[in-house]
Amino acid sequence: AAKGAGRRTSRLYDEALHELSEQKRVLEADLVRAVERKEFVLHYQPKVCTDTRAILGYEALIRWNRPGVGLVMPGEFIEFAERSLIIQDIGRWCIYEACREAAQWESGLSVSVNLSARQFMDPNLNSTIRDALRRSGLEPERLELEITETALIQNIMVASRILEKIKKLGVKVALDDFGTGYSSLSFIQKFQFDSIKIDRSFISTMGTDRKSQAIVDAILNLGSSLEIPVVAEGVETEDQARELLLRKCREFQGFLISKPKPIETGAFSPRVAVDKAS
Ligand code: C2E
Ligand code: MG
Ligand code: MG
Ligand code: MG
């Protein structure tokens, strides 16, 4: 009987595995189609000055308008897309689309685009960026690329050469999710980032966890000594914003100001001109 049960379990296991790989095949096929049919949209979240709350720029965040499903968040498909080559197509679309849209904003503010690790190693990355800038007419200094430590870890020397080339185009580079990956300080030493973004996980626990607070302080001190602006991610409460102001963190993003939104909606839409002095 034990043997029979074992066989049954293993059959169930095989079926589960089969179903999983079937789901993956469907997802992969749907993503390929999504690229062809342009089912993606970019939502934008403002980055503000901690002191005045003036908008300093917008981060572009991808969403997938999946037929029959609705709006799918990047957490549900980016990692998957990264494991295949689809990420190259999706990533390229993001760069072109963000540049195209930003070039039309009345505000003239900058746009930040997230790059995946794979995209970062794409030998065509530089020419893609150059072409997107040329076609859209967006000034290079208005484009910022966000990369994570994970994208850099594989080969610091190669990575810093790629970054160097990107910076030669006049584009800005931010280190995203700082503190969560390998947080090798040699990234910061070997490469001149235009900004460092403190990961949301530290901001959300800053008020209750002394360790998070110490880490936030350490990153802010590092930024200030190296003269690299530090941006706090995921600020949700006035308390957090006040703490950041006290600690001289000059810029932040978060639901407190606005969730990422489609280009057309609301007061924080990049479409709308902002009063930079306010
Ligand atoms: P990220 O670049 O660190 O983006 C910040 C994420 O935090 C976004 O999630 C944003 O909606 C969310 N967020 C911002 N403020 C708050 C807040 O106050 N509270 C909370 N709880 N969340 C906040 P989203 O849009 O789901 O994106 C998740 C991740 O997916 C991004 O993290 C980025 O790594 C990746 N991603 C998004 N768009 C792209 C893209 O176009 N290309 C690539 N390669 N990755 C992307
Ligand atoms: Mg980001
Ligand atoms: Mg981030
Ligand atoms: Mg993140």
Short mmCIF file of N, CA, C and O in Angstrom, two decimals, residues 7-83:
data_model
loop_
_atom_site.label_atom_id
_atom_site.label_comp_id
_atom_site.label_asym_id
_atom_site.label_seq_id
_atom_site.Cartn_x
_atom_site.Cartn_y
_atom_site.Cartn_z
N ARG A 7 3.58 5.98 -5.45
CA ARG A 7 3.39 6.18 -6.88
C ARG A 7 2.36 7.28 -7.16
O ARG A 7 2.53 8.10 -8.04
N ARG A 8 1.29 7.24 -6.29
CA ARG A 8 0.24 8.23 -6.47
C ARG A 8 0.79 9.65 -6.26
O ARG A 8 0.54 10.55 -7.04
N THR A 9 1.57 9.79 -5.16
CA THR A 9 2.16 11.09 -4.85
C THR A 9 3.03 11.56 -6.02
O THR A 9 2.97 12.71 -6.43
N SER A 10 3.82 10.63 -6.51
CA SER A 10 4.74 11.03 -7.55
C SER A 10 3.98 11.40 -8.83
O SER A 10 4.38 12.30 -9.55
N ARG A 11 2.81 10.70 -9.04
CA ARG A 11 2.04 11.07 -10.22
C ARG A 11 1.44 12.48 -10.06
O ARG A 11 1.46 13.29 -10.97
N LEU A 12 0.96 12.73 -8.84
CA LEU A 12 0.41 14.06 -8.57
C LEU A 12 1.49 15.13 -8.75
O LEU A 12 1.25 16.20 -9.29
N TYR A 13 2.68 14.77 -8.29
CA TYR A 13 3.81 15.69 -8.40
C TYR A 13 4.12 15.97 -9.87
O TYR A 13 4.29 17.13 -10.26
N ASP A 14 4.16 14.91 -10.66
CA ASP A 14 4.42 15.07 -12.09
C ASP A 14 3.36 15.95 -12.74
O ASP A 14 3.66 16.81 -13.56
N GLU A 15 2.10 15.70 -12.33
CA GLU A 15 1.02 16.49 -12.91
C GLU A 15 1.16 17.97 -12.54
O GLU A 15 0.97 18.84 -13.39
N ALA A 16 1.50 18.18 -11.28
CA ALA A 16 1.67 19.57 -10.82
C ALA A 16 2.79 20.25 -11.61
O ALA A 16 2.66 21.39 -12.04
N LEU A 17 3.88 19.52 -11.76
CA LEU A 17 5.02 20.06 -12.52
C LEU A 17 4.62 20.36 -13.95
O LEU A 17 4.96 21.41 -14.51
N HIS A 18 3.88 19.40 -14.53
CA HIS A 18 3.45 19.56 -15.90
C HIS A 18 2.58 20.81 -16.04
O HIS A 18 2.75 21.60 -16.97
N GLU A 19 1.67 20.96 -15.08
CA GLU A 19 0.78 22.10 -15.10
C GLU A 19 1.56 23.42 -14.99
O GLU A 19 1.29 24.38 -15.67
N LEU A 20 2.58 23.40 -14.12
CA LEU A 20 3.40 24.58 -13.91
C LEU A 20 4.13 24.95 -15.21
O LEU A 20 4.15 26.11 -15.61
N SER A 21 4.71 23.93 -15.85
CA SER A 21 5.45 24.25 -17.07
C SER A 21 4.49 24.68 -18.18
O SER A 21 4.82 25.49 -19.02
N GLU A 22 3.26 24.14 -18.10
CA GLU A 22 2.24 24.55 -19.06
C GLU A 22 1.89 26.03 -18.85
O GLU A 22 1.83 26.81 -19.80
N GLN A 23 1.72 26.39 -17.58
CA GLN A 23 1.44 27.80 -17.26
C GLN A 23 2.55 28.72 -17.74
O GLN A 23 2.31 29.81 -18.23
N LYS A 24 3.77 28.23 -17.57
CA LYS A 24 4.92 29.04 -18.00
C LYS A 24 4.93 29.23 -19.51
O LYS A 24 5.25 30.30 -20.00
N ARG A 25 4.58 28.12 -20.21
CA ARG A 25 4.55 28.22 -21.67
C ARG A 25 3.50 29.24 -22.11
O ARG A 25 3.73 30.04 -23.01
N VAL A 26 2.36 29.20 -21.45
CA VAL A 26 1.29 30.14 -21.78
C VAL A 26 1.74 31.58 -21.50
O VAL A 26 1.59 32.47 -22.33
N LEU A 27 2.35 31.76 -20.33
CA LEU A 27 2.82 33.10 -19.96
C LEU A 27 3.84 33.61 -20.97
O LEU A 27 3.79 34.76 -21.41
N GLU A 28 4.76 32.73 -21.34
CA GLU A 28 5.79 33.13 -22.29
C GLU A 28 5.18 33.52 -23.64
O GLU A 28 5.50 34.57 -24.19
N ALA A 29 4.27 32.69 -24.12
CA ALA A 29 3.62 32.98 -25.40
C ALA A 29 2.84 34.28 -25.32
O ALA A 29 2.87 35.11 -26.23
N ASP A 30 2.14 34.48 -24.20
CA ASP A 30 1.36 35.70 -24.02
C ASP A 30 2.25 36.94 -23.97
O ASP A 30 1.89 37.99 -24.47
N LEU A 31 3.42 36.78 -23.35
CA LEU A 31 4.34 37.93 -23.26
C LEU A 31 4.90 38.30 -24.63
O LEU A 31 5.05 39.47 -24.94
N VAL A 32 5.22 37.27 -25.42
CA VAL A 32 5.72 37.52 -26.77
C VAL A 32 4.66 38.29 -27.56
O VAL A 32 4.95 39.29 -28.22
N ARG A 33 3.41 37.84 -27.41
CA ARG A 33 2.31 38.51 -28.10
C ARG A 33 2.12 39.93 -27.56
O ARG A 33 1.82 40.86 -28.30
N ALA A 34 2.30 40.06 -26.26
CA ALA A 34 2.13 41.37 -25.61
C ALA A 34 3.09 42.40 -26.20
O ALA A 34 2.74 43.57 -26.36
N VAL A 35 4.31 41.94 -26.49
CA VAL A 35 5.29 42.84 -27.11
C VAL A 35 4.82 43.24 -28.50
O VAL A 35 4.79 44.43 -28.84
N GLU A 36 4.40 42.25 -29.27
CA GLU A 36 3.96 42.52 -30.65
C GLU A 36 2.74 43.45 -30.66
O GLU A 36 2.65 44.35 -31.48
N ARG A 37 1.82 43.20 -29.74
CA ARG A 37 0.56 43.97 -29.76
C ARG A 37 0.60 45.20 -28.88
O ARG A 37 -0.42 45.86 -28.70
N LYS A 38 1.76 45.46 -28.34
CA LYS A 38 1.95 46.66 -27.51
C LYS A 38 0.91 46.75 -26.38
O LYS A 38 0.18 47.73 -26.25
N GLU A 39 0.88 45.72 -25.58
CA GLU A 39 -0.08 45.69 -24.47
C GLU A 39 0.47 46.30 -23.18
O GLU A 39 -0.17 46.27 -22.15
N PHE A 40 1.68 46.84 -23.25
CA PHE A 40 2.26 47.43 -22.04
C PHE A 40 1.94 48.91 -21.95
O PHE A 40 1.73 49.57 -22.96
N VAL A 41 1.91 49.41 -20.72
CA VAL A 41 1.80 50.86 -20.51
C VAL A 41 2.77 51.25 -19.40
O VAL A 41 3.13 50.43 -18.56
N LEU A 42 3.17 52.50 -19.44
CA LEU A 42 4.01 53.01 -18.37
C LEU A 42 3.16 53.88 -17.45
O LEU A 42 2.37 54.70 -17.91
N HIS A 43 3.30 53.63 -16.16
CA HIS A 43 2.71 54.53 -15.18
C HIS A 43 3.87 55.34 -14.60
O HIS A 43 5.02 54.90 -14.64
N TYR A 44 3.53 56.50 -14.07
CA TYR A 44 4.60 57.39 -13.59
C TYR A 44 4.38 57.77 -12.14
O TYR A 44 3.27 58.12 -11.74
N GLN A 45 5.47 57.71 -11.38
CA GLN A 45 5.40 58.16 -9.98
C GLN A 45 6.37 59.33 -9.79
O GLN A 45 7.54 59.24 -10.15
N PRO A 46 5.86 60.43 -9.20
CA PRO A 46 6.73 61.59 -9.01
C PRO A 46 7.79 61.36 -7.92
O PRO A 46 7.57 60.62 -6.96
N LYS A 47 8.90 62.03 -8.12
CA LYS A 47 9.94 62.11 -7.09
C LYS A 47 9.91 63.56 -6.64
O LYS A 47 9.87 64.46 -7.49
N VAL A 48 9.87 63.80 -5.33
CA VAL A 48 9.73 65.18 -4.86
C VAL A 48 10.87 65.61 -3.95
O VAL A 48 11.61 64.79 -3.40
N CYS A 49 10.95 66.94 -3.81
CA CYS A 49 11.88 67.54 -2.87
C CYS A 49 11.26 67.38 -1.47
O CYS A 49 10.11 67.76 -1.24
N THR A 50 12.03 66.81 -0.52
CA THR A 50 11.49 66.52 0.82
C THR A 50 11.01 67.78 1.51
O THR A 50 9.99 67.79 2.20
N ASP A 51 11.72 68.86 1.28
CA ASP A 51 11.43 70.11 1.95
C ASP A 51 10.20 70.82 1.37
O ASP A 51 9.25 71.12 2.07
N THR A 52 10.20 71.04 0.05
CA THR A 52 9.14 71.84 -0.56
C THR A 52 8.04 71.01 -1.21
O THR A 52 6.99 71.54 -1.55
N ARG A 53 8.31 69.73 -1.41
CA ARG A 53 7.39 68.81 -2.11
C ARG A 53 7.25 69.15 -3.59
O ARG A 53 6.32 68.68 -4.26
N ALA A 54 8.16 69.97 -4.10
CA ALA A 54 8.15 70.26 -5.54
C ALA A 54 8.54 68.98 -6.29
O ALA A 54 9.40 68.23 -5.82
N ILE A 55 7.90 68.75 -7.43
CA ILE A 55 8.21 67.56 -8.21
C ILE A 55 9.54 67.74 -8.95
O ILE A 55 9.78 68.77 -9.59
N LEU A 56 10.40 66.73 -8.83
CA LEU A 56 11.73 66.81 -9.43
C LEU A 56 11.86 65.94 -10.68
O LEU A 56 12.75 66.13 -11.50
N GLY A 57 10.97 64.97 -10.80
CA GLY A 57 11.03 64.06 -11.94
C GLY A 57 10.03 62.94 -11.74
O GLY A 57 9.31 62.93 -10.73
N TYR A 58 10.01 62.00 -12.69
CA TYR A 58 9.06 60.89 -12.59
C TYR A 58 9.76 59.57 -12.90
O TYR A 58 10.60 59.50 -13.80
N GLU A 59 9.37 58.53 -12.16
CA GLU A 59 9.87 57.20 -12.49
C GLU A 59 8.82 56.46 -13.31
O GLU A 59 7.64 56.43 -12.94
N ALA A 60 9.27 55.87 -14.41
CA ALA A 60 8.37 55.09 -15.26
C ALA A 60 8.32 53.66 -14.75
O ALA A 60 9.35 53.03 -14.52
N LEU A 61 7.10 53.14 -14.54
CA LEU A 61 6.93 51.78 -14.04
C LEU A 61 5.98 51.03 -14.96
O LEU A 61 4.87 51.51 -15.25
N ILE A 62 6.42 49.89 -15.43
CA ILE A 62 5.65 49.17 -16.46
C ILE A 62 4.46 48.41 -15.88
O ILE A 62 4.52 47.93 -14.75
N ARG A 63 3.39 48.36 -16.63
CA ARG A 63 2.22 47.53 -16.34
C ARG A 63 1.82 46.84 -17.64
O ARG A 63 2.01 47.41 -18.71
N TRP A 64 1.23 45.67 -17.47
CA TRP A 64 0.81 44.90 -18.64
C TRP A 64 -0.70 44.79 -18.65
O TRP A 64 -1.30 44.26 -17.71
N ASN A 65 -1.27 45.31 -19.71
CA ASN A 65 -2.71 45.23 -19.89
C ASN A 65 -3.03 43.89 -20.54
O ASN A 65 -3.18 43.81 -21.75
N ARG A 66 -3.14 42.85 -19.72
CA ARG A 66 -3.26 41.50 -20.27
C ARG A 66 -4.72 41.19 -20.60
O ARG A 66 -5.58 41.25 -19.71
N PRO A 67 -4.98 40.87 -21.86
CA PRO A 67 -6.37 40.62 -22.26
C PRO A 67 -7.03 39.54 -21.40
O PRO A 67 -6.43 38.50 -21.14
N GLY A 68 -8.22 39.84 -20.94
CA GLY A 68 -8.97 38.89 -20.13
C GLY A 68 -8.53 38.84 -18.68
O GLY A 68 -9.13 38.17 -17.86
N VAL A 69 -7.47 39.55 -18.34
CA VAL A 69 -6.95 39.53 -16.98
C VAL A 69 -7.01 40.92 -16.34
O VAL A 69 -7.45 41.09 -15.21
N GLY A 70 -6.59 41.91 -17.11
CA GLY A 70 -6.53 43.27 -16.58
C GLY A 70 -5.09 43.71 -16.38
O GLY A 70 -4.17 43.11 -16.95
N LEU A 71 -4.93 44.72 -15.55
CA LEU A 71 -3.60 45.30 -15.36
C LEU A 71 -2.71 44.40 -14.50
O LEU A 71 -3.03 44.14 -13.35
N VAL A 72 -1.62 43.95 -15.08
CA VAL A 72 -0.69 43.06 -14.36
C VAL A 72 0.54 43.86 -13.94
O VAL A 72 1.12 44.59 -14.74
N MET A 73 0.92 43.70 -12.67
CA MET A 73 2.05 44.45 -12.13
C MET A 73 3.39 43.79 -12.52
O MET A 73 3.44 42.58 -12.74
N PRO A 74 4.46 44.58 -12.56
CA PRO A 74 5.75 44.04 -13.00
C PRO A 74 6.26 42.87 -12.16
O PRO A 74 6.95 41.99 -12.67
N GLY A 75 5.90 42.86 -10.88
CA GLY A 75 6.32 41.76 -10.01
C GLY A 75 5.85 40.41 -10.51
O GLY A 75 6.44 39.38 -10.19
N GLU A 76 4.79 40.43 -11.33
CA GLU A 76 4.25 39.16 -11.81
C GLU A 76 4.82 38.70 -13.15
O GLU A 76 4.53 37.59 -13.58
N PHE A 77 5.58 39.56 -13.82
CA PHE A 77 6.10 39.10 -15.11
C PHE A 77 7.55 39.49 -15.43
O PHE A 77 8.18 38.88 -16.26
N ILE A 78 8.08 40.51 -14.76
CA ILE A 78 9.43 40.96 -15.10
C ILE A 78 10.48 39.88 -14.80
O ILE A 78 11.35 39.60 -15.62
N GLU A 79 10.37 39.28 -13.63
CA GLU A 79 11.35 38.26 -13.27
C GLU A 79 11.30 37.09 -14.25
O GLU A 79 12.33 36.57 -14.67
N PHE A 80 10.08 36.72 -14.60
CA PHE A 80 9.91 35.64 -15.57
C PHE A 80 10.51 36.04 -16.92
O PHE A 80 11.25 35.27 -17.54
N ALA A 81 10.20 37.25 -17.35
CA ALA A 81 10.71 37.74 -18.64
C ALA A 81 12.23 37.81 -18.64
O ALA A 81 12.88 37.63 -19.67
N GLU A 82 12.80 38.05 -17.46
CA GLU A 82 14.26 38.14 -17.33
C GLU A 82 14.93 36.82 -17.58
O GLU A 82 16.10 36.76 -17.94
N ARG A 83 14.21 35.74 -17.31
CA ARG A 83 14.80 34.43 -17.51
C ARG A 83 14.81 34.02 -18.98
O ARG A 83 15.42 33.04 -19.34
#
